[in-house]
CSV table of C-alpha atoms in Angstrom, one decimal:
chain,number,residue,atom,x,y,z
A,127,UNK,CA,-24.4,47.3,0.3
A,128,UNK,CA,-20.5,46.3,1.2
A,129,UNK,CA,-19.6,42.7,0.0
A,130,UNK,CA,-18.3,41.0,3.7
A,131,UNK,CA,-15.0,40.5,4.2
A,132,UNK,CA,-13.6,37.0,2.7
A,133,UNK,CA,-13.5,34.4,5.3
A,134,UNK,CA,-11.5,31.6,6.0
A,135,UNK,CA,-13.4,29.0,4.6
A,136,UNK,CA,-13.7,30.4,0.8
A,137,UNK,CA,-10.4,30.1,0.5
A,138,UNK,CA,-10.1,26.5,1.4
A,139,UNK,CA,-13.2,26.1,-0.7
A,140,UNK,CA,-11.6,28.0,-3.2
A,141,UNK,CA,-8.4,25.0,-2.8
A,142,UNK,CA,-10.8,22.2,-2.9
A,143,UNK,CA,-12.1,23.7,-5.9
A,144,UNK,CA,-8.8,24.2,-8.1
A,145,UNK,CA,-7.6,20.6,-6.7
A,146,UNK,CA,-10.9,19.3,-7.6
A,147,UNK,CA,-10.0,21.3,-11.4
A,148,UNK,CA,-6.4,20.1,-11.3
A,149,UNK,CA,-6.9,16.4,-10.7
A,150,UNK,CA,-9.8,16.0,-13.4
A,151,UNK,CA,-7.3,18.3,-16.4
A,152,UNK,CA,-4.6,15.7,-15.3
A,153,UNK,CA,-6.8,12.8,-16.0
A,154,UNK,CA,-8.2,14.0,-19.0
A,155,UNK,CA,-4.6,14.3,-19.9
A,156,UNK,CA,-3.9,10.9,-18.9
A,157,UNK,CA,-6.8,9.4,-20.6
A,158,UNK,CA,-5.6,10.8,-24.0
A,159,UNK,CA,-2.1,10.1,-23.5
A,160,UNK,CA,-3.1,6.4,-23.2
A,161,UNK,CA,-5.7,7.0,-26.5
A,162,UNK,CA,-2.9,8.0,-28.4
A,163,UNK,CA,-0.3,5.4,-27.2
A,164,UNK,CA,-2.7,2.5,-27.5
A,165,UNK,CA,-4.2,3.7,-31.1
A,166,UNK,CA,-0.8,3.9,-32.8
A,167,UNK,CA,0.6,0.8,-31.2
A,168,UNK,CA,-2.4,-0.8,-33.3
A,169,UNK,CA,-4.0,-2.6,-30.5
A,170,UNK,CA,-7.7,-4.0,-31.6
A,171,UNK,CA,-10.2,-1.0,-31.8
A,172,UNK,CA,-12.8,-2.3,-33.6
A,173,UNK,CA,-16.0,-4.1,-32.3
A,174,UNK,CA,-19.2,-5.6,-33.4
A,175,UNK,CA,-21.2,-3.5,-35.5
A,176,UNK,CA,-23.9,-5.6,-37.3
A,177,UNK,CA,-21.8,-6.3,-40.1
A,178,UNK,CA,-20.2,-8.9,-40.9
A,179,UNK,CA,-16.3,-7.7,-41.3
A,180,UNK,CA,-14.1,-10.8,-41.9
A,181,UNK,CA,-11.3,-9.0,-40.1
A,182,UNK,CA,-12.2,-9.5,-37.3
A,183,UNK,CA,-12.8,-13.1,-37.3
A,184,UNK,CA,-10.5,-15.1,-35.1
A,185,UNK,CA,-8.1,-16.5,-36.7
A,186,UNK,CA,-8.8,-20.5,-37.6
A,187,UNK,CA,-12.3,-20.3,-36.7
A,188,UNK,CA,-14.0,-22.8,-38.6
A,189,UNK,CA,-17.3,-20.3,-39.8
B,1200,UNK,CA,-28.6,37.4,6.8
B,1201,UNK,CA,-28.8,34.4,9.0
B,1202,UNK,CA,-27.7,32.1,6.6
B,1203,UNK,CA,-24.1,33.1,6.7
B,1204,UNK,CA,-23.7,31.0,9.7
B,1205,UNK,CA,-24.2,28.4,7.6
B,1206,UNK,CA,-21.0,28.6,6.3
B,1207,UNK,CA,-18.9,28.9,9.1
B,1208,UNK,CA,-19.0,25.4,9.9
B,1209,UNK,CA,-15.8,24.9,11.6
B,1210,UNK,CA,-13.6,21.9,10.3
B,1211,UNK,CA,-14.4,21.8,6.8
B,1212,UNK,CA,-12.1,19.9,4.8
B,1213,UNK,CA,-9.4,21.1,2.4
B,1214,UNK,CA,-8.2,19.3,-0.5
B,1215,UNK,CA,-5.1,18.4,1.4
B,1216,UNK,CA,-7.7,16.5,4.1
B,1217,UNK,CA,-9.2,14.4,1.0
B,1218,UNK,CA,-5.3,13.7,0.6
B,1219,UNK,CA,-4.4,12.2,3.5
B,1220,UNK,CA,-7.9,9.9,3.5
B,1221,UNK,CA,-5.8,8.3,0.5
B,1222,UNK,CA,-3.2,7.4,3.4
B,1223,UNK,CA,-0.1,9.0,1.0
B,1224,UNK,CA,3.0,7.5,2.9
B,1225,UNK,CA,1.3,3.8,2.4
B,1226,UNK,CA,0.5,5.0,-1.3
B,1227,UNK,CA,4.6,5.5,-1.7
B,1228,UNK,CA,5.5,2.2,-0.2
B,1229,UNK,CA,2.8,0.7,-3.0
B,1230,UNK,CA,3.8,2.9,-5.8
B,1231,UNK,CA,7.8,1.5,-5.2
B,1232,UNK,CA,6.7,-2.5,-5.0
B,1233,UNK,CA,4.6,-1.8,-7.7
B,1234,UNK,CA,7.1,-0.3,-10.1
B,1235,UNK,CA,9.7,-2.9,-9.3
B,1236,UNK,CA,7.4,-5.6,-10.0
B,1237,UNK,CA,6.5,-4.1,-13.5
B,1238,UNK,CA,10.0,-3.3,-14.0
B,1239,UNK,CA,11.9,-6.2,-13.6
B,1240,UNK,CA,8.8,-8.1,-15.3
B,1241,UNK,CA,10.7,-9.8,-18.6
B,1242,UNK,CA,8.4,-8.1,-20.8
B,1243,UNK,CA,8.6,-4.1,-22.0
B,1244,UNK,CA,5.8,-2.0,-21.1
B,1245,UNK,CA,5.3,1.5,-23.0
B,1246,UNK,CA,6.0,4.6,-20.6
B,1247,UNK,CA,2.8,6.1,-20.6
B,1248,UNK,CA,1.2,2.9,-20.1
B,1249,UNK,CA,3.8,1.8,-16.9
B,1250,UNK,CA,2.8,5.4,-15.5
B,1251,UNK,CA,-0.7,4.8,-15.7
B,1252,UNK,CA,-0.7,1.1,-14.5
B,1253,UNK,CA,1.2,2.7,-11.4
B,1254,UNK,CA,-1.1,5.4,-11.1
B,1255,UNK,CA,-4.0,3.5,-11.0
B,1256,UNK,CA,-2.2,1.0,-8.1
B,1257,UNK,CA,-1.5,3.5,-6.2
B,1258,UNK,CA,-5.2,5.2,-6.4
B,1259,UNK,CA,-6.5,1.9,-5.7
B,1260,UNK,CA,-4.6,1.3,-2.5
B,1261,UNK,CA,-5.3,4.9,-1.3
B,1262,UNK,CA,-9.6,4.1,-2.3
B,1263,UNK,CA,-9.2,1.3,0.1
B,1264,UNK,CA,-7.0,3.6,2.9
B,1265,UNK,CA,-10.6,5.6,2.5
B,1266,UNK,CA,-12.6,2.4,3.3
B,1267,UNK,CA,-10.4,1.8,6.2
B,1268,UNK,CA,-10.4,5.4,7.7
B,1269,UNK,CA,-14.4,5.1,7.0
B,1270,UNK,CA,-15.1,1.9,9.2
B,1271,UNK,CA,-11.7,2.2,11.6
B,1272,UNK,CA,-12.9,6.0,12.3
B,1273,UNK,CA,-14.0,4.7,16.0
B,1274,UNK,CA,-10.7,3.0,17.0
B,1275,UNK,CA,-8.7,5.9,14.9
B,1276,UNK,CA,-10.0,8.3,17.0
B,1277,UNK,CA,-9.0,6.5,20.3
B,1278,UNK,CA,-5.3,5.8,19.0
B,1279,UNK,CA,-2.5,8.7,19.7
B,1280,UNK,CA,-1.0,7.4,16.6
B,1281,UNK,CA,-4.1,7.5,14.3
B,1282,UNK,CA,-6.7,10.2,16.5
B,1283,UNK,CA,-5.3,13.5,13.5
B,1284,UNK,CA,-6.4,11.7,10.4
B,1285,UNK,CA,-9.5,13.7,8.8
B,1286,UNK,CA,-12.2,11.5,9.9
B,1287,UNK,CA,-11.8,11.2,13.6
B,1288,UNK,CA,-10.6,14.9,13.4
B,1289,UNK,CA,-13.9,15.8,12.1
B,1290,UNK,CA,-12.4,17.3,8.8
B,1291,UNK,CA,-13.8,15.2,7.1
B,1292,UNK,CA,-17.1,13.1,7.8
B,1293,UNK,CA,-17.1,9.5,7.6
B,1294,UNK,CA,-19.9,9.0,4.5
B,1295,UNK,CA,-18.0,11.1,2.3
B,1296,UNK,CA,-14.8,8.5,3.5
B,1297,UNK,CA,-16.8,5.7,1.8
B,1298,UNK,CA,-18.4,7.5,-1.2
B,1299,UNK,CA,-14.5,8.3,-2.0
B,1300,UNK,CA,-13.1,5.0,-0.9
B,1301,UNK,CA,-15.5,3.3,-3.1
B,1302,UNK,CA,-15.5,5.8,-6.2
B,1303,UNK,CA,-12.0,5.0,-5.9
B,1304,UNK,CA,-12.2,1.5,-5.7
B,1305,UNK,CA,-14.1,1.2,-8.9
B,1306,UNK,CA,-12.3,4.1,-10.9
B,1307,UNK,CA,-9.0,2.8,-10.2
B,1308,UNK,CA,-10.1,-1.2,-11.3
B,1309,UNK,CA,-12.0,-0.2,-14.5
B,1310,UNK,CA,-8.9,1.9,-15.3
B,1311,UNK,CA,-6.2,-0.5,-14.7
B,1312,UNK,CA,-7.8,-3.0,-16.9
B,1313,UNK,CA,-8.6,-0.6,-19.6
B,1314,UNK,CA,-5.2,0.5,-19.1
B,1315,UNK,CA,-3.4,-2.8,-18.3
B,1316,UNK,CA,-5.6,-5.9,-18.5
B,1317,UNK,CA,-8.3,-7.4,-16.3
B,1318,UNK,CA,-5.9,-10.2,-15.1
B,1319,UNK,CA,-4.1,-6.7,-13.1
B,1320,UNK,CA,-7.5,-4.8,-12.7
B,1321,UNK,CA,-8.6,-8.3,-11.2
B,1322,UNK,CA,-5.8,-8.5,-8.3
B,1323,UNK,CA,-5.9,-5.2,-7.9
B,1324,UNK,CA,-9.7,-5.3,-7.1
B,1325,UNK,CA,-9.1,-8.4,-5.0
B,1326,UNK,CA,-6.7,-6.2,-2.5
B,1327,UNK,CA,-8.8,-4.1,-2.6
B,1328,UNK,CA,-11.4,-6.3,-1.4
B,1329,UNK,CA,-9.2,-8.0,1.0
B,1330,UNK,CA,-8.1,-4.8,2.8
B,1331,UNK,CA,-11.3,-2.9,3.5
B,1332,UNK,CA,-13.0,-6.1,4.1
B,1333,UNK,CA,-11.4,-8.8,5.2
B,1334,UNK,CA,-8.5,-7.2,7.5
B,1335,UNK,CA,-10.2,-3.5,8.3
B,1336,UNK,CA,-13.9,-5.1,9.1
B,1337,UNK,CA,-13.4,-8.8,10.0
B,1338,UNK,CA,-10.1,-10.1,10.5
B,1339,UNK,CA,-8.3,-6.5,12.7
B,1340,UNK,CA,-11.4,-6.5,15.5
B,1341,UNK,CA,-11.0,-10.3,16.0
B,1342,UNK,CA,-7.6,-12.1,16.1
B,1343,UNK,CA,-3.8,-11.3,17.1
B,1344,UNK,CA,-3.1,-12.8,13.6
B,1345,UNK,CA,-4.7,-9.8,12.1
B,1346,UNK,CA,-1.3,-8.4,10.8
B,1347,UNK,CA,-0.3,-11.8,10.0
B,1348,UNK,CA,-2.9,-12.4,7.0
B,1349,UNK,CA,-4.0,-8.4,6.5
B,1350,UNK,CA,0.1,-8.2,5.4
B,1351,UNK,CA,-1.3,-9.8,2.0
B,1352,UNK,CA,-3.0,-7.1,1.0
B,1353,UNK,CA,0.5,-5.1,1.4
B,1354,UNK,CA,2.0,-8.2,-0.4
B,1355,UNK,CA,0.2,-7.5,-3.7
B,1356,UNK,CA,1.2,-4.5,-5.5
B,1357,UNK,CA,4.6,-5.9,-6.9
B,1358,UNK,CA,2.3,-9.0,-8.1
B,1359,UNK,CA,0.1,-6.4,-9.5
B,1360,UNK,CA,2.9,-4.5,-11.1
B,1361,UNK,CA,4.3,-7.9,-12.8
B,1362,UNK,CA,0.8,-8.9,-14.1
B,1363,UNK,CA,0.0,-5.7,-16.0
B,1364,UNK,CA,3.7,-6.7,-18.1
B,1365,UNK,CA,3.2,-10.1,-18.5
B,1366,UNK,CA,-0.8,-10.1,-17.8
B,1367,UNK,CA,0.3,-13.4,-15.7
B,1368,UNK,CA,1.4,-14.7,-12.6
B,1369,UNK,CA,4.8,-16.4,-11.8
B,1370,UNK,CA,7.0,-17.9,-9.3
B,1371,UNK,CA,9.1,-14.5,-9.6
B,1372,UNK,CA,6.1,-12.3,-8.3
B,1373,UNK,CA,4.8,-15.0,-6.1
B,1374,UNK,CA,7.9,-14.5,-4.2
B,1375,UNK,CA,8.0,-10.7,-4.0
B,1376,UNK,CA,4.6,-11.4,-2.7
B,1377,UNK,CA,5.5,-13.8,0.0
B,1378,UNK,CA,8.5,-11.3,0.5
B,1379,UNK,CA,6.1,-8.4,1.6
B,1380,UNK,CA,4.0,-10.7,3.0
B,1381,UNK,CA,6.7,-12.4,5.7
B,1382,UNK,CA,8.2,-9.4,6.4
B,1383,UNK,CA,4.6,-7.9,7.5
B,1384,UNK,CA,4.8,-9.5,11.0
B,1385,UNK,CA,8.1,-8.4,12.2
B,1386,UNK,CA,8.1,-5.1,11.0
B,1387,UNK,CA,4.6,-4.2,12.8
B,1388,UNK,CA,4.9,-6.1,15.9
B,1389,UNK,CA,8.7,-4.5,16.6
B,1390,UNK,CA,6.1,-1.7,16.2
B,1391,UNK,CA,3.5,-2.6,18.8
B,1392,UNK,CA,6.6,-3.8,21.2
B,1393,UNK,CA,7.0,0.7,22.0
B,1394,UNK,CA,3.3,2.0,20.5
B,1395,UNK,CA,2.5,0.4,24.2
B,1396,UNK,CA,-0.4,1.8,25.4
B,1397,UNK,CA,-2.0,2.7,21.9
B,1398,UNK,CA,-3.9,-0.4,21.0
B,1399,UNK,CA,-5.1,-1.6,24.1
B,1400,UNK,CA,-7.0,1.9,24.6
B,1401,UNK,CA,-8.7,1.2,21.1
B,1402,UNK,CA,-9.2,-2.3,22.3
B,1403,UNK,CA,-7.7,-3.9,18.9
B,1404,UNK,CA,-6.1,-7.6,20.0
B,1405,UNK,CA,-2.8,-6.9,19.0
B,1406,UNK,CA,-0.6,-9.8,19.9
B,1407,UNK,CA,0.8,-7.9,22.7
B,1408,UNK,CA,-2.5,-7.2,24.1
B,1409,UNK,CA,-3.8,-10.9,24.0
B,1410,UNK,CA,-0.9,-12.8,24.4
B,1411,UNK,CA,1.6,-10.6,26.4
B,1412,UNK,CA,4.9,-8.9,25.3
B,1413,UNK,CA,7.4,-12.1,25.9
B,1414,UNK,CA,4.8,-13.9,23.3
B,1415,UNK,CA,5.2,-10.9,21.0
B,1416,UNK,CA,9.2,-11.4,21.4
B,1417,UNK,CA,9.1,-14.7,20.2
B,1418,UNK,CA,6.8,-14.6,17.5
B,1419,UNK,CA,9.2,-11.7,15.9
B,1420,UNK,CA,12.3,-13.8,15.8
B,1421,UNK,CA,10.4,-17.1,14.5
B,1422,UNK,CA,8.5,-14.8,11.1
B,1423,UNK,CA,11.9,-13.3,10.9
B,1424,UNK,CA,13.6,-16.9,10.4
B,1425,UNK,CA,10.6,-18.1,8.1
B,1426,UNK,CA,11.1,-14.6,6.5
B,1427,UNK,CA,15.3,-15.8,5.4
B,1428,UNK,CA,14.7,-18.5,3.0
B,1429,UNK,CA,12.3,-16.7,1.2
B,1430,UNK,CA,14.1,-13.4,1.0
B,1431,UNK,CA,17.5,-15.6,0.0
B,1432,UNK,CA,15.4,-18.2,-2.0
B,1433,UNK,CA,14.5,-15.1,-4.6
B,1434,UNK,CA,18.1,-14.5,-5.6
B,1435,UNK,CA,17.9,-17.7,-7.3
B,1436,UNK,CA,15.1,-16.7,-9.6
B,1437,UNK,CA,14.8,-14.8,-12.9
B,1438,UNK,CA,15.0,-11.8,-11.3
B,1439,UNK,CA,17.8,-12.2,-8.9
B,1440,UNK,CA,21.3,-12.4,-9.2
B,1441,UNK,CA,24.5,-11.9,-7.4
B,1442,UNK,CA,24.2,-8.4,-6.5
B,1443,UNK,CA,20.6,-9.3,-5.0
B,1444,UNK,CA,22.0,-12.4,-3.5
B,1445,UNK,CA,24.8,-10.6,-1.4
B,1446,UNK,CA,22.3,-8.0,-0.4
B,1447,UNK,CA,19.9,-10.4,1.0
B,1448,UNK,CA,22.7,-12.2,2.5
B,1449,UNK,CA,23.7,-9.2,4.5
B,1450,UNK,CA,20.4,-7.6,5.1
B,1451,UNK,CA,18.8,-10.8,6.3
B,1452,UNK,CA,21.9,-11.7,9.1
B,1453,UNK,CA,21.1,-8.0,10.2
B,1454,UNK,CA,17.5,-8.5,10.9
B,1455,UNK,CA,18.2,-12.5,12.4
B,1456,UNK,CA,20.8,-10.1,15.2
B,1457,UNK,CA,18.1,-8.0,15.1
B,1458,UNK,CA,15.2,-9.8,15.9
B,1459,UNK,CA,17.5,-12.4,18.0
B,1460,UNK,CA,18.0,-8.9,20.1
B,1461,UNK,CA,14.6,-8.5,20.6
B,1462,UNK,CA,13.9,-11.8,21.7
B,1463,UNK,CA,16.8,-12.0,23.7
B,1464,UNK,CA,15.5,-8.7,25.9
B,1465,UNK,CA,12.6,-8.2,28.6
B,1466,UNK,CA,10.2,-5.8,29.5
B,1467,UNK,CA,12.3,-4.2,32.5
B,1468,UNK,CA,15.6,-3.7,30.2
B,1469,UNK,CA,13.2,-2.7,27.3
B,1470,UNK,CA,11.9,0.3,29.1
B,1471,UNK,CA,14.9,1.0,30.7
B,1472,UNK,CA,16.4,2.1,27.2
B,1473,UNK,CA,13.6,3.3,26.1
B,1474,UNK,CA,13.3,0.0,23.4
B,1475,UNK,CA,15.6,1.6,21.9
B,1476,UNK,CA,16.3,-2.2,20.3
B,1477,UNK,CA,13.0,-2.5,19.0
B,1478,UNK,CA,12.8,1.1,17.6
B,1479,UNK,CA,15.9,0.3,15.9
B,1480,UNK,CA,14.6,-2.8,14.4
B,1481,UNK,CA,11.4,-1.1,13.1
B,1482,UNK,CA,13.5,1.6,11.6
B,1483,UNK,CA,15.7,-1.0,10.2
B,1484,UNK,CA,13.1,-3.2,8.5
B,1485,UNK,CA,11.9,-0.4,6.2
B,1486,UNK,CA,15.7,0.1,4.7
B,1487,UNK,CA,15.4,-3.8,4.8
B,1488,UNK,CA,12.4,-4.2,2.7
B,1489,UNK,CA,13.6,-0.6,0.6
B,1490,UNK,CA,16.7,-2.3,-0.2
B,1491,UNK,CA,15.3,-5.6,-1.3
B,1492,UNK,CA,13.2,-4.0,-3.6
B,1493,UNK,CA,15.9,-1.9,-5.0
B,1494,UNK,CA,18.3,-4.8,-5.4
B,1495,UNK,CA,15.6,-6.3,-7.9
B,1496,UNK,CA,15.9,-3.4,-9.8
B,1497,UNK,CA,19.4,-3.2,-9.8
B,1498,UNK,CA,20.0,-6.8,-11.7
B,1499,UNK,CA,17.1,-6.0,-14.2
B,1500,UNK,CA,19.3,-2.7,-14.9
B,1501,UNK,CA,22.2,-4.5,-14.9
B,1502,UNK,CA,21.0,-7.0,-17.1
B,1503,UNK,CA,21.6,-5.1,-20.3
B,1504,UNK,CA,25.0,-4.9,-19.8
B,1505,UNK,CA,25.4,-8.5,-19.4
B,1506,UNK,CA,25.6,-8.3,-15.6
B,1507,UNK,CA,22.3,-8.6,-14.1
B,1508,UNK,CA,21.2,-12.3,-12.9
B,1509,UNK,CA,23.3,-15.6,-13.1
């Protein structure tokens, strides 16, 4: 059995689908430029973890 | 196979169609106002985290561009101007408008704060908000002032810009807000003086519809009077200077002639050039509004050099 000729509408599905692929590579890309930049600029990365780290505490808190 | 049929449905949208639901040549008016606010902001910002701040901005506008195309798709489609966008065209169908618009919406907020901070992601939510809702679904339908108070959601991108380098509000980007937001009126009803017969068809009360063109006329050169102190009034701020100052100077007197023209003209003379005035003054009013924003961003580059601001 012969495969039918490629219509017109797989390739623009096919377009949809590498935009689609492009944008989301770009964002991860984004998304870990920003990890990086914000990590080594030494913004505040820790959170609550059910232990008491004094670190963390704000500073002149009375407890 | 009778399935194949299936496939063949005819207007099915591209990637380039999801594109222009994101309404791109508003996005680059956004992206500009933005930048300028961030940039002449008096506090650094990292590159990467400018870029993304901007990006985000501009995905937010274009989310609620979406909204808009998803509830206006009625009117759109009854407008010469506005009847090729992918929804009334049938490219694109008007659910998959709104599951972008607001998958957008809440992508491009989350984002900005994460990237930013929420003070930014919280403005740029309330835009949002105040474009899809209250100009595209209340305030456009039911009053001639529509432009008048929907221009605010235009107004906010250098505000939002500003706020994600200082992560605060000032009487710097309160005035490139009430810049954008002043300018609005002018600019759209020079428009609606020549797109004659385009919103009467779609039955949106446009102030030429409801209160007649001579009405129009006179509304454009009292916002563009109101619009000179406060385009003037900026030079004296942190983020003006002289360059700004002889900028506005000029470009304001060339709107005032501009808008005096307008006023000055009737409906006969108007047609019998073609309003070639008022397509003039519309043209004019983006450079205006370009060149505005570009003087800003000339004094904070200047400023280095000891020659920005007074």
């Amino acid at each position: 059995m012969a495969f039918p000729p490629e219509h017109e509408i797989h390739k623009r599905r096919f377009g949809r689908n590498v935009g689609v692929a492009v944008t989301l590579g770009l964002f991860i890309v984004l998304v870990f430029a920003l990890t990086v930049v914000k990590v080594t600029r030494g913004d505040p990365m820790q959170g609550f973890d059910h232990s008491v780290r004094p670190e963390l505490a704000v500073e002149g808190a009375s407890e | 196979m009778s399935d194949t049929h299936a496939y063949e449905a005819p207007g099915e949208a591209g990637f380039g169609d999801y594109v222009q639901l994101l309404k791109p040549r508003v996005m680059s008016l956004v992206v500009f106002t933005a930048l300028v606010g961030l940039l002449v902001a008096p506090v650094g910002v990292h590159p990467v985290i400018a870029f993304a701040s901007i990006l985000f901005i501009a995905l937010g506008a274009g989310a609620s561009g979406a909204l808009n195309m998803w509830w206006d798709a009625d009117i759109d489609a009854v407008m010469r101007r506005t009847r090729k966008r992918p929804v009334p065209a049938g490219k694109v169908e008007a659910g998959e408008a709104l599951a972008i618009g607001l998958g957008l919406s809440g992508l491009s907020v989350v984002m900005l704060g994460l990237a930013a901070n929420w003070l930014a992601a919280a403005l740029l939510a309330f835009t949002i908000f105040f474009y899809a809702v209250v100009y595209s679904m209340w305030l456009k339908r039911s009053t001639p002032q529509n432009i008048v108070i929907g221009g605010a959601a235009g107004a906010f991108p250098p505000m939002i810009g500003w706020a994600c380098a200082t992560g605060g509000v000032s009487v710097e980007s309160l005035l490139m807000f009430a810049l954008i937001f002043m300018w609005t009126p002018p600019h759209f009803w020079a428009l609606a003086l020549f797109m004659k017969e385009d919103y009467s068809n779609a039955g949106v009360p446009m102030l030429t519809v409801t209160h007649g063109r001579r009405s129009t006329r006179n509304h454009v050169l009292v916002y563009t009077i109101l619009l000179v102190p406060v385009a003037v009034g900026a030079a004296f701020t942190s983020i003006g200077g002289p360059v700004y100052l002889a900028m506005a100077l000029v470009l304001n007197a060339w709107f005032l002639v501009g808008a005096w023209r307008i006023w000055r003209r009737d409906e006969v003379v108007a047609e019998a050039d073609g309003y070639a005035v008022e397509k003039s003054v519309f043209r004019f009013s983006l450079y205006y509004l370009f060149l505005l924003f570009g003087a800003f961003l000339a004094e904070a580059a200047l400023k280095p050099y000891g020659l920005g601001g007074w």
